[in-house]
Amino acid sequence: MASSRTLGTFRLPPLPTIREIIKLFRLQAVKQLSQNFLLDLRLTDKIVRKAGNLTNAYVYEVGPGPGGITRSILNAGVAELLVVEKDSRFIPGLQMLSDAAPGKLRIVHGDVLTFKIERAFPESLKRQWEDDPPNVHIIGNLPFSVSTPLIIKWLENVSQRNGPFAYGRTRMMLTFQKEVAERLTATTGSKQRSRLSIMAQYLCDVQHILTIPGQAFVPKPENVIP
Ligand SMILES: C[S@@+](CC[C@H](N)C(=O)[O-])C[C@H]1O[C@@H](n2cnc3c(N)ncnc32)[C@H](O)[C@@H]1O
């Protein structure tokens, strides 16, 4: 009999809702840390579907928080999901998810700005830069105070083919504040064209995939777009 890892048919068992997890573990968003959660699993499923086919993929989720996107990634048939979360309050809820998905979810209590993902996944996943992208994906809904410095760091990593790009042309699916997303995707001549647009588009194929309405987040932030 083949394992679910090979077939990519894993589904999480019934679990408390994200709202219940937030109540259970007292995970109220901390305003100073710009925490805004996605509670609607249909939306997190949609975000994860847009990241492409994750069957047997190795996924690095940055800032899982109460775990909405995390659940959708686990249900997408991944080989392994590694999450890095800075706020220790979220670790017990993530541990519950890990227990529900034996051998699939690795939890790191740490900082995405310093975590060394290049050592975390098997060497065998590495591809030449010119080859098809590796089966390694980055997904995240980070606070905006972190997503901007992080994307600048990752663009530097792309140019040096290290960090997450030691595996090859690793794909990323990230949420950004509306203004940052507009700058990342701004074409020549547009008002939002900036150094960030030029750097990002020179080094990556940048696409605006979907707009998340502010009311999808709890609490509701300023304008957001992935
Ligand atoms: C905007 S919330 C999103 C949470 C969850 N992904 C969701 O969509 O509901 C951002 C998450 O990133 C975490 N975070 C913030 N800075 C971080 C850092 N430097 N390293 C790792 N996690 C971080 C926060 O604690 C929080 O859980």
Coordinates of N, CA and C and ligand atoms in Angstrom, one line a residue:
M1 N 0.9 -1.2 0.0 CA 0.0 0.0 0.0 C 0.9 1.3 0.0
A2 N 0.6 2.2 -0.9 CA 1.4 3.4 -0.9 C 1.0 4.3 0.2
S3 N 2.0 5.1 0.7 CA 1.7 6.0 1.8 C 1.1 7.3 1.3
S4 N 0.4 8.0 2.2 CA -0.3 9.3 1.8 C 0.7 10.3 1.3
R5 N 2.0 10.2 1.8 CA 3.1 11.1 1.4 C 3.3 11.0 -0.2
T6 N 3.3 9.7 -0.7 CA 3.5 9.5 -2.1 C 2.3 10.0 -2.9
L7 N 1.1 9.6 -2.4 CA -0.1 9.9 -3.2 C -0.6 11.4 -3.0
G8 N -0.1 12.1 -2.0 CA -0.5 13.4 -1.8 C -2.0 13.6 -1.5
T9 N -2.6 12.6 -0.8 CA -4.0 12.6 -0.5 C -4.3 12.9 1.0
F10 N -3.3 13.4 1.7 CA -3.5 13.6 3.1 C -4.6 14.7 3.3
R11 N -5.5 14.5 4.3 CA -6.4 15.6 4.8 C -6.3 15.6 6.3
L12 N -6.4 16.8 6.8 CA -6.4 17.0 8.3 C -7.7 16.4 8.8
P13 N -7.7 15.8 10.0 CA -8.9 15.4 10.6 C -9.7 16.6 11.1
P14 N -11.0 16.4 11.5 CA -11.8 17.6 12.0 C -11.1 18.2 13.2
L15 N -11.0 19.6 13.1 CA -10.3 20.3 14.2 C -11.1 21.5 14.6
P16 N -10.8 22.1 15.8 CA -11.5 23.3 16.2 C -11.3 24.4 15.1
T17 N -12.2 25.3 14.9 CA -12.0 26.4 13.9 C -10.8 27.3 14.4
I18 N -10.3 28.1 13.5 CA -9.3 29.0 13.8 C -9.8 30.0 14.9
R19 N -11.0 30.4 14.8 CA -11.6 31.3 15.8 C -11.6 30.6 17.2
E20 N -11.9 29.3 17.2 CA -11.9 28.6 18.5 C -10.5 28.4 19.0
I21 N -9.5 28.2 18.1 CA -8.1 28.1 18.5 C -7.7 29.4 19.1
I22 N -8.1 30.5 18.5 CA -7.7 31.9 19.1 C -8.2 32.0 20.5
K23 N -9.5 31.6 20.7 CA -10.1 31.7 22.0 C -9.4 30.7 23.0
L24 N -9.2 29.5 22.5 CA -8.7 28.4 23.4 C -7.3 28.8 23.9
F25 N -6.4 29.3 23.0 CA -5.1 29.6 23.4 C -4.9 31.1 23.7
R26 N -6.0 31.9 23.8 CA -5.9 33.3 24.1 C -4.9 34.0 23.2
L27 N -5.2 34.0 21.9 CA -4.3 34.5 20.9 C -4.7 35.8 20.3
Q28 N -5.2 36.7 21.1 CA -5.6 38.0 20.6 C -4.4 38.7 19.9
A29 N -4.8 39.3 18.7 CA -3.7 39.9 17.9 C -3.0 41.0 18.7
V30 N -1.7 41.1 18.6 CA -1.0 42.2 19.2 C -0.8 43.3 18.2
K31 N -1.4 44.5 18.5 CA -1.4 45.6 17.5 C 0.0 46.0 17.2
Q32 N 0.9 46.1 18.2 CA 2.3 46.5 18.0 C 3.0 45.6 17.0
L33 N 2.6 44.3 17.0 CA 3.3 43.4 16.1 C 2.5 43.3 14.7
S34 N 1.5 44.2 14.5 CA 0.7 44.2 13.2 C 0.2 42.8 12.9
Q35 N -0.4 42.2 13.9 CA -0.9 40.8 13.7 C -2.3 40.9 13.1
N36 N -2.6 40.4 12.0 CA -3.9 40.4 11.4 C -4.1 39.0 10.8
F37 N -5.2 38.3 11.3 CA -5.3 36.9 11.0 C -6.3 36.6 9.9
L38 N -6.1 35.6 9.1 CA -7.1 35.1 8.2 C -7.8 33.9 8.8
L39 N -9.1 34.0 9.0 CA -9.8 33.0 9.7 C -10.6 32.1 8.7
D40 N -10.9 32.6 7.5 CA -11.8 31.9 6.6 C -11.0 30.9 5.8
L41 N -11.2 29.6 6.1 CA -10.4 28.6 5.4 C -10.6 28.4 3.9
R42 N -11.8 28.9 3.5 CA -12.0 28.9 2.0 C -11.0 29.9 1.4
L43 N -10.8 31.0 2.0 CA -9.9 32.0 1.5 C -8.4 31.5 1.6
T44 N -8.1 30.9 2.7 CA -6.7 30.4 2.8 C -6.5 29.3 1.8
D45 N -7.5 28.5 1.6 CA -7.4 27.4 0.5 C -7.1 28.0 -0.8
K46 N -7.9 29.2 -1.1 CA -7.7 29.8 -2.4 C -6.3 30.4 -2.5
I47 N -5.8 31.0 -1.5 CA -4.4 31.5 -1.5 C -3.4 30.4 -1.8
V48 N -3.6 29.3 -1.1 CA -2.7 28.2 -1.3 C -2.8 27.6 -2.7
R49 N -4.0 27.5 -3.2 CA -4.2 26.9 -4.6 C -3.4 27.8 -5.6
K50 N -3.5 29.1 -5.3 CA -2.8 30.0 -6.2 C -1.3 29.9 -6.2
A51 N -0.8 29.2 -5.2 CA 0.7 29.0 -5.1 C 1.1 27.9 -6.0
G52 N 0.1 27.2 -6.6 CA 0.5 26.1 -7.6 C 0.3 24.8 -7.0
N53 N 0.7 23.8 -7.7 CA 0.6 22.4 -7.3 C 1.6 22.1 -6.2
L54 N 1.1 21.8 -5.0 CA 2.0 21.5 -3.8 C 2.1 20.1 -3.5
T55 N 1.7 19.2 -4.4 CA 1.8 17.8 -4.1 C 3.2 17.4 -4.0
N56 N 3.5 16.8 -2.8 CA 4.8 16.3 -2.4 C 5.9 17.5 -2.4
A57 N 5.4 18.7 -2.2 CA 6.3 19.8 -2.1 C 6.8 20.0 -0.7
Y58 N 7.9 20.7 -0.7 CA 8.5 21.2 0.6 C 8.2 22.6 0.7
V59 N 7.4 23.0 1.8 CA 6.9 24.3 1.9 C 7.5 25.0 3.1
Y60 N 7.9 26.3 3.0 CA 8.3 27.1 4.1 C 7.3 28.2 4.3
E61 N 6.6 28.1 5.4 CA 5.6 29.1 5.7 C 6.2 30.1 6.7
V62 N 6.1 31.4 6.4 CA 6.7 32.4 7.3 C 5.5 33.0 8.1
G63 N 5.6 33.1 9.4 CA 4.6 33.7 10.2 C 3.2 33.0 10.2
P64 N 3.2 31.7 10.6 CA 1.9 30.9 10.5 C 0.8 31.4 11.5
G65 N 1.2 32.1 12.6 CA 0.2 32.6 13.6 C -0.7 31.5 14.0
P66 N -2.1 31.7 14.0 CA -3.0 30.7 14.5 C -3.2 29.5 13.5
G67 N -2.6 29.6 12.3 CA -2.5 28.4 11.5 C -3.5 28.2 10.3
G68 N -4.2 29.3 9.9 CA -5.2 29.2 8.8 C -4.5 28.7 7.5
I69 N -3.5 29.5 7.1 CA -2.8 29.1 5.8 C -2.1 27.8 6.0
T70 N -1.6 27.6 7.3 CA -0.9 26.3 7.6 C -1.8 25.1 7.3
R71 N -3.1 25.2 7.7 CA -4.0 24.1 7.5 C -4.2 23.8 6.0
S72 N -4.4 24.9 5.3 CA -4.6 24.8 3.8 C -3.4 24.2 3.1
I73 N -2.2 24.5 3.6 CA -1.0 24.0 3.0 C -0.9 22.5 3.3
L74 N -1.2 22.1 4.6 CA -1.2 20.7 4.9 C -2.2 19.9 4.1
N75 N -3.3 20.5 3.8 CA -4.4 19.8 3.0 C -4.0 19.7 1.5
A76 N -3.0 20.4 1.1 CA -2.6 20.4 -0.3 C -1.7 19.2 -0.7
G77 N -1.5 18.3 0.2 CA -0.7 17.1 -0.1 C 0.8 17.3 -0.1
V78 N 1.3 18.2 0.7 CA 2.8 18.5 0.8 C 3.5 17.3 1.4
A79 N 4.8 17.2 1.0 CA 5.7 16.2 1.7 C 6.0 16.7 3.1
E80 N 6.4 18.0 3.2 CA 6.7 18.6 4.5 C 6.5 20.1 4.5
L81 N 6.0 20.6 5.6 CA 5.8 22.0 5.8 C 6.6 22.4 7.0
L82 N 7.5 23.4 6.8 CA 8.3 24.0 7.9 C 7.7 25.4 8.2
V83 N 7.3 25.6 9.4 CA 6.8 27.0 9.7 C 7.8 27.7 10.7
V84 N 8.0 29.0 10.5 CA 8.8 29.7 11.5 C 7.9 30.8 12.0
E85 N 7.8 30.8 13.3 CA 6.9 31.8 14.0 C 7.6 32.4 15.2
K86 N 7.6 33.7 15.3 CA 8.3 34.4 16.3 C 7.6 34.5 17.6
D87 N 6.3 34.5 17.6 CA 5.5 34.8 18.8 C 5.2 33.4 19.5
S88 N 5.8 33.2 20.6 CA 5.6 31.9 21.3 C 4.2 31.5 21.6
R89 N 3.3 32.5 21.7 CA 1.9 32.1 22.0 C 1.3 31.2 21.0
F90 N 1.8 31.2 19.7 CA 1.2 30.4 18.7 C 1.7 29.0 18.7
I91 N 2.8 28.7 19.4 CA 3.4 27.4 19.3 C 2.5 26.2 19.7
P92 N 1.7 26.3 20.9 CA 0.9 25.2 21.2 C -0.2 24.9 20.2
G93 N -0.8 25.9 19.6 CA -1.8 25.7 18.6 C -1.2 25.0 17.3
L94 N 0.0 25.4 17.0 CA 0.7 24.8 15.9 C 1.0 23.4 16.2
Q95 N 1.4 23.1 17.5 CA 1.7 21.8 17.9 C 0.5 20.9 17.7
M96 N -0.7 21.4 18.0 CA -1.9 20.6 17.8 C -2.1 20.2 16.4
L97 N -1.7 21.2 15.5 CA -1.8 20.8 14.0 C -0.8 19.8 13.7
S98 N 0.4 19.9 14.3 CA 1.5 18.9 14.0 C 1.0 17.5 14.4
D99 N 0.4 17.5 15.6 CA -0.1 16.2 16.0 C -1.2 15.6 15.1
A100 N -1.9 16.5 14.4 CA -3.0 16.0 13.5 C -2.4 15.6 12.2
A101 N -1.2 16.0 11.9 CA -0.5 15.7 10.6 C 0.8 15.1 10.9
P102 N 0.8 13.9 11.4 CA 2.1 13.3 11.9 C 3.2 13.3 10.8
G103 N 4.4 13.8 11.1 CA 5.5 13.7 10.3 C 5.5 14.8 9.2
K104 N 4.5 15.7 9.1 CA 4.4 16.6 8.0 C 4.7 18.1 8.4
L105 N 4.5 18.4 9.7 CA 4.7 19.8 10.1 C 5.8 20.0 11.1
R106 N 6.8 20.8 10.6 CA 8.0 21.1 11.5 C 7.8 22.5 12.0
I107 N 7.9 22.7 13.3 CA 7.6 24.0 13.9 C 8.9 24.6 14.4
V108 N 9.3 25.8 13.9 CA 10.5 26.5 14.5 C 10.0 27.7 15.2
H109 N 10.3 27.9 16.4 CA 10.1 29.1 17.1 C 11.3 30.0 16.9
G110 N 11.1 30.9 15.9 CA 12.3 31.8 15.5 C 11.9 32.9 14.7
D111 N 12.9 33.6 14.1 CA 12.7 34.8 13.3 C 13.0 34.5 11.8
V112 N 12.1 34.8 11.0 CA 12.3 34.6 9.5 C 13.4 35.4 9.0
L113 N 13.7 36.5 9.7 CA 14.8 37.4 9.1 C 16.2 36.8 9.4
T114 N 16.3 35.8 10.3 CA 17.6 35.2 10.5 C 17.6 33.6 10.3
F115 N 16.4 33.0 10.1 CA 16.3 31.6 9.9 C 17.0 31.1 8.6
K116 N 17.8 30.0 8.7 CA 18.6 29.5 7.6 C 17.8 28.4 6.9
I117 N 17.0 28.7 6.0 CA 16.1 27.7 5.3 C 17.0 26.9 4.4
E118 N 18.1 27.4 3.9 CA 18.9 26.6 3.0 C 19.5 25.3 3.5
R119 N 19.4 25.2 4.9 CA 19.9 23.9 5.5 C 18.7 23.1 5.9
A120 N 17.5 23.5 5.7 CA 16.3 22.8 6.4 C 15.8 21.7 5.5
F121 N 15.9 21.8 4.2 CA 15.2 20.7 3.4 C 16.3 19.8 2.7
P122 N 15.9 18.6 2.3 CA 16.9 17.7 1.7 C 17.7 18.3 0.5
E123 N 19.0 18.0 0.5 CA 19.9 18.5 -0.5 C 19.4 18.1 -1.9
S124 N 18.8 16.9 -1.9 CA 18.3 16.3 -3.2 C 17.3 17.2 -3.9
L125 N 16.7 18.1 -3.2 CA 15.8 19.0 -3.8 C 16.4 20.1 -4.7
K126 N 17.7 20.3 -4.5 CA 18.4 21.4 -5.2 C 18.4 21.2 -6.7
R127 N 18.2 22.2 -7.5 CA 18.2 22.2 -8.9 C 19.1 23.3 -9.4
Q128 N 19.6 23.1 -10.7 CA 20.4 24.2 -11.3 C 19.5 25.4 -11.5
W129 N 20.0 26.6 -11.6 CA 19.2 27.8 -11.8 C 18.4 27.7 -13.1
E130 N 19.0 27.2 -14.1 CA 18.4 27.1 -15.4 C 17.3 26.1 -15.5
D131 N 17.3 25.1 -14.6 CA 16.3 24.0 -14.6 C 15.0 24.5 -14.2
D132 N 14.0 23.6 -14.3 CA 12.6 24.0 -13.7 C 12.8 24.3 -12.3
P133 N 11.9 25.1 -11.7 CA 12.0 25.4 -10.2 C 11.9 24.1 -9.4
P134 N 12.6 24.2 -8.2 CA 12.6 23.0 -7.3 C 11.2 22.9 -6.7
N135 N 10.9 21.7 -6.1 CA 9.6 21.5 -5.5 C 9.6 22.1 -4.1
V136 N 10.1 23.4 -4.0 CA 10.2 24.1 -2.7 C 9.4 25.4 -2.9
H137 N 8.6 25.7 -2.0 CA 7.7 26.9 -2.1 C 7.8 27.7 -0.8
I138 N 7.7 29.0 -0.9 CA 7.6 29.9 0.3 C 6.2 30.5 0.2
I139 N 5.5 30.4 1.3 CA 4.1 31.0 1.4 C 4.1 31.8 2.7
G140 N 3.5 33.0 2.7 CA 3.4 33.7 4.0 C 2.5 34.9 3.9
N141 N 1.9 35.2 5.1 CA 1.1 36.4 5.3 C 1.8 37.0 6.5
L142 N 2.8 37.8 6.3 CA 3.6 38.4 7.4 C 3.1 39.8 7.7
P143 N 3.4 40.3 8.9 CA 3.1 41.7 9.1 C 3.9 42.6 8.1
F144 N 3.4 43.7 7.8 CA 4.0 44.5 6.7 C 5.4 45.1 7.2
S145 N 5.5 45.2 8.5 CA 6.8 45.7 9.0 C 7.9 44.7 8.7
V146 N 7.6 43.4 8.5 CA 8.6 42.4 8.3 C 8.6 42.0 6.8
S147 N 7.5 42.1 6.1 CA 7.5 41.6 4.7 C 8.4 42.4 3.8
T148 N 8.4 43.7 4.0 CA 9.3 44.6 3.2 C 10.8 44.3 3.4
P149 N 11.3 44.4 4.6 CA 12.7 44.0 4.8 C 13.0 42.6 4.3
L150 N 12.1 41.7 4.5 CA 12.3 40.3 4.1 C 12.4 40.2 2.6
I151 N 11.5 40.9 1.9 CA 11.6 40.7 0.4 C 12.9 41.3 -0.1
I152 N 13.4 42.4 0.5 CA 14.6 43.0 0.1 C 15.8 42.0 0.3
K153 N 15.7 41.4 1.5 CA 16.8 40.4 1.8 C 16.7 39.2 0.8
W154 N 15.5 38.8 0.5 CA 15.3 37.6 -0.4 C 15.7 38.0 -1.8
L155 N 15.5 39.3 -2.2 CA 15.9 39.7 -3.6 C 17.5 39.6 -3.6
E156 N 18.1 40.0 -2.6 CA 19.6 39.9 -2.5 C 20.0 38.4 -2.6
N157 N 19.2 37.5 -1.9 CA 19.5 36.1 -1.9 C 19.3 35.6 -3.4
V158 N 18.3 36.1 -4.1 CA 18.1 35.6 -5.5 C 19.3 36.0 -6.3
S159 N 19.8 37.2 -6.1 CA 20.9 37.6 -6.9 C 22.2 36.8 -6.6
Q160 N 22.3 36.3 -5.4 CA 23.4 35.5 -5.0 C 23.2 34.0 -5.0
R161 N 21.9 33.6 -5.3 CA 21.5 32.2 -5.4 C 21.8 31.5 -4.1
N162 N 21.5 32.2 -3.0 CA 21.7 31.5 -1.7 C 20.4 31.7 -0.9
G163 N 20.4 31.4 0.4 CA 19.2 31.5 1.2 C 18.2 30.5 0.6
P164 N 16.9 30.9 0.5 CA 15.9 30.0 0.0 C 16.2 29.7 -1.5
F165 N 17.1 30.4 -2.1 CA 17.3 30.2 -3.6 C 18.6 29.3 -3.8
A166 N 19.1 28.8 -2.7 CA 20.1 27.8 -2.8 C 19.5 26.5 -3.5
Y167 N 18.2 26.4 -3.4 CA 17.5 25.2 -4.0 C 17.2 25.4 -5.5
G168 N 17.4 26.6 -6.0 CA 17.1 27.0 -7.4 C 16.1 28.1 -7.3
R169 N 15.2 28.2 -8.4 CA 14.3 29.3 -8.5 C 13.0 29.0 -7.7
T170 N 13.2 29.0 -6.3 CA 12.1 28.7 -5.4 C 11.0 29.8 -5.6
R171 N 9.7 29.2 -5.6 CA 8.6 30.1 -5.9 C 8.1 30.7 -4.5
M172 N 7.6 31.9 -4.6 CA 7.1 32.6 -3.4 C 5.7 33.1 -3.6
M173 N 4.8 32.9 -2.6 CA 3.5 33.5 -2.6 C 3.3 34.3 -1.3
L174 N 3.3 35.6 -1.4 CA 3.4 36.4 -0.2 C 2.3 37.5 -0.2
T175 N 1.8 37.9 0.9 CA 0.9 39.0 1.0 C 1.7 40.3 1.3
F176 N 1.3 41.4 0.7 CA 1.9 42.7 1.0 C 0.8 43.7 1.1
Q177 N 1.2 44.8 1.8 CA 0.3 46.0 1.9 C 0.1 46.5 0.5
K178 N -1.1 47.0 0.2 CA -1.5 47.4 -1.2 C -0.4 48.2 -1.8
E179 N 0.1 49.2 -1.1 CA 1.1 50.1 -1.7 C 2.4 49.4 -2.1
V180 N 2.8 48.5 -1.3 CA 4.0 47.7 -1.6 C 3.8 46.8 -2.8
A181 N 2.6 46.1 -2.8 CA 2.3 45.3 -3.9 C 2.3 46.1 -5.2
E182 N 1.7 47.3 -5.2 CA 1.7 48.1 -6.4 C 3.1 48.5 -6.8
R183 N 4.0 48.7 -5.9 CA 5.3 49.1 -6.2 C 6.1 47.8 -6.8
L184 N 5.8 46.7 -6.2 CA 6.5 45.5 -6.7 C 6.1 45.2 -8.2
T185 N 4.8 45.5 -8.5 CA 4.3 45.1 -9.9 C 4.3 46.3 -10.8
A186 N 4.7 47.5 -10.4 CA 4.5 48.7 -11.2 C 5.4 48.6 -12.5
T187 N 4.7 48.9 -13.6 CA 5.5 48.8 -14.9 C 6.1 50.2 -15.2
T188 N 7.0 50.2 -16.2 CA 7.7 51.4 -16.6 C 6.7 52.5 -16.9
G189 N 7.0 53.7 -16.4 CA 6.1 54.9 -16.6 C 5.0 55.0 -15.6
S190 N 4.7 54.0 -14.8 CA 3.7 54.1 -13.8 C 4.1 54.9 -12.6
K191 N 3.1 55.5 -11.9 CA 3.4 56.4 -10.8 C 4.1 55.7 -9.7
Q192 N 3.8 54.4 -9.5 CA 4.4 53.6 -8.4 C 5.7 53.0 -8.7
R193 N 6.2 53.2 -9.9 CA 7.5 52.6 -10.3 C 8.6 53.2 -9.3
S194 N 9.4 52.2 -8.8 CA 10.4 52.6 -7.8 C 11.6 51.7 -7.9
R195 N 12.5 51.9 -7.0 CA 13.7 51.0 -7.0 C 13.3 49.6 -6.7
L196 N 12.2 49.4 -5.8 CA 11.7 48.1 -5.5 C 11.1 47.4 -6.7
S197 N 10.4 48.2 -7.6 CA 9.8 47.6 -8.8 C 11.0 47.1 -9.7
I198 N 12.0 47.9 -9.9 CA 13.1 47.6 -10.8 C 13.8 46.3 -10.3
M199 N 14.2 46.4 -9.0 CA 14.9 45.2 -8.4 C 14.1 44.0 -8.5
A200 N 12.9 44.0 -8.1 CA 12.0 42.8 -8.0 C 11.8 42.3 -9.4
Q201 N 11.5 43.1 -10.4 CA 11.2 42.6 -11.7 C 12.5 42.2 -12.5
Y202 N 13.6 42.8 -12.1 CA 14.9 42.4 -12.8 C 15.2 40.9 -12.3
L203 N 15.0 40.7 -11.0 CA 15.4 39.4 -10.4 C 14.4 38.3 -10.5
C204 N 13.1 38.7 -10.5 CA 12.0 37.7 -10.4 C 10.9 38.0 -11.5
D205 N 10.1 37.0 -11.6 CA 8.8 37.1 -12.4 C 7.8 37.5 -11.4
V206 N 7.4 38.8 -11.3 CA 6.5 39.2 -10.3 C 5.1 39.3 -10.8
Q207 N 4.1 38.7 -10.1 CA 2.7 38.7 -10.5 C 1.8 39.1 -9.3
H208 N 0.9 39.9 -9.6 CA -0.2 40.2 -8.7 C -1.3 39.1 -8.9
I209 N -1.4 38.3 -7.9 CA -2.3 37.1 -8.0 C -3.7 37.4 -7.6
L210 N -3.8 38.0 -6.4 CA -5.2 38.2 -5.9 C -5.2 39.3 -4.9
T211 N -6.4 40.0 -4.8 CA -6.5 41.1 -3.8 C -7.4 40.5 -2.6
I212 N -6.9 40.7 -1.4 CA -7.6 40.2 -0.3 C -8.3 41.4 0.4
P213 N -9.6 41.4 0.5 CA -10.3 42.5 1.1 C -9.9 42.7 2.6
G214 N -9.8 43.9 3.0 CA -9.4 44.2 4.4 C -10.3 43.5 5.4
Q215 N -11.6 43.3 5.1 CA -12.5 42.7 6.1 C -12.2 41.2 6.2
A216 N -11.4 40.6 5.4 CA -11.0 39.2 5.5 C -10.1 39.0 6.7
F217 N -9.5 40.1 7.1 CA -8.5 40.0 8.2 C -9.1 40.3 9.6
V218 N -8.7 39.6 10.6 CA -9.1 39.9 12.0 C -7.9 40.2 12.8
P219 N -7.8 41.5 13.4 CA -8.6 42.6 13.1 C -8.2 43.2 11.7
K220 N -9.1 44.0 11.2 CA -9.0 44.6 9.8 C -7.8 45.6 9.7
P221 N -6.8 45.3 8.8 CA -5.7 46.2 8.7 C -6.0 47.3 7.7
E222 N -4.9 48.1 7.3 CA -5.0 49.0 6.2 C -5.1 48.2 4.9
N223 N -5.1 48.8 3.7 CA -5.2 48.1 2.4 C -4.1 47.0 2.3
V224 N -4.6 45.8 1.8 CA -3.6 44.7 1.6 C -3.9 44.1 0.3
I225 N -2.8 43.4 -0.2 CA -2.9 42.8 -1.5 C -1.7 41.8 -1.6
P226 N -1.9 40.5 -2.1 CA -0.7 39.7 -2.2 C -0.1 39.7 -3.6
Ligands
LIG1 C1 -0.2 39.0 9.8 S1 0.0 37.7 11.0 C2 -0.6 36.4 10.0 C3 -0.8 35.1 10.7 C4 -1.3 33.9 9.8 N1 -0.3 33.6 8.8 C5 -2.6 34.3 9.2 O1 -2.6 34.5 7.9 O2 -3.7 34.3 9.8 C6 1.8 37.6 10.9 C7 2.4 36.5 11.7 O3 3.8 36.5 11.5 C8 4.4 36.4 12.8 N2 5.7 37.1 12.7 C9 5.9 38.5 12.8 N3 7.2 38.7 12.7 C10 7.9 37.6 12.5 C11 9.2 37.2 12.3 N4 10.2 38.1 12.2 N5 9.5 35.9 12.2 C12 8.5 34.9 12.3 N6 7.3 35.2 12.4 C13 6.9 36.5 12.6 C14 3.4 37.0 13.8 O4 3.7 36.7 15.1 C15 2.1 36.5 13.2 O5 1.8 35.3 13.7

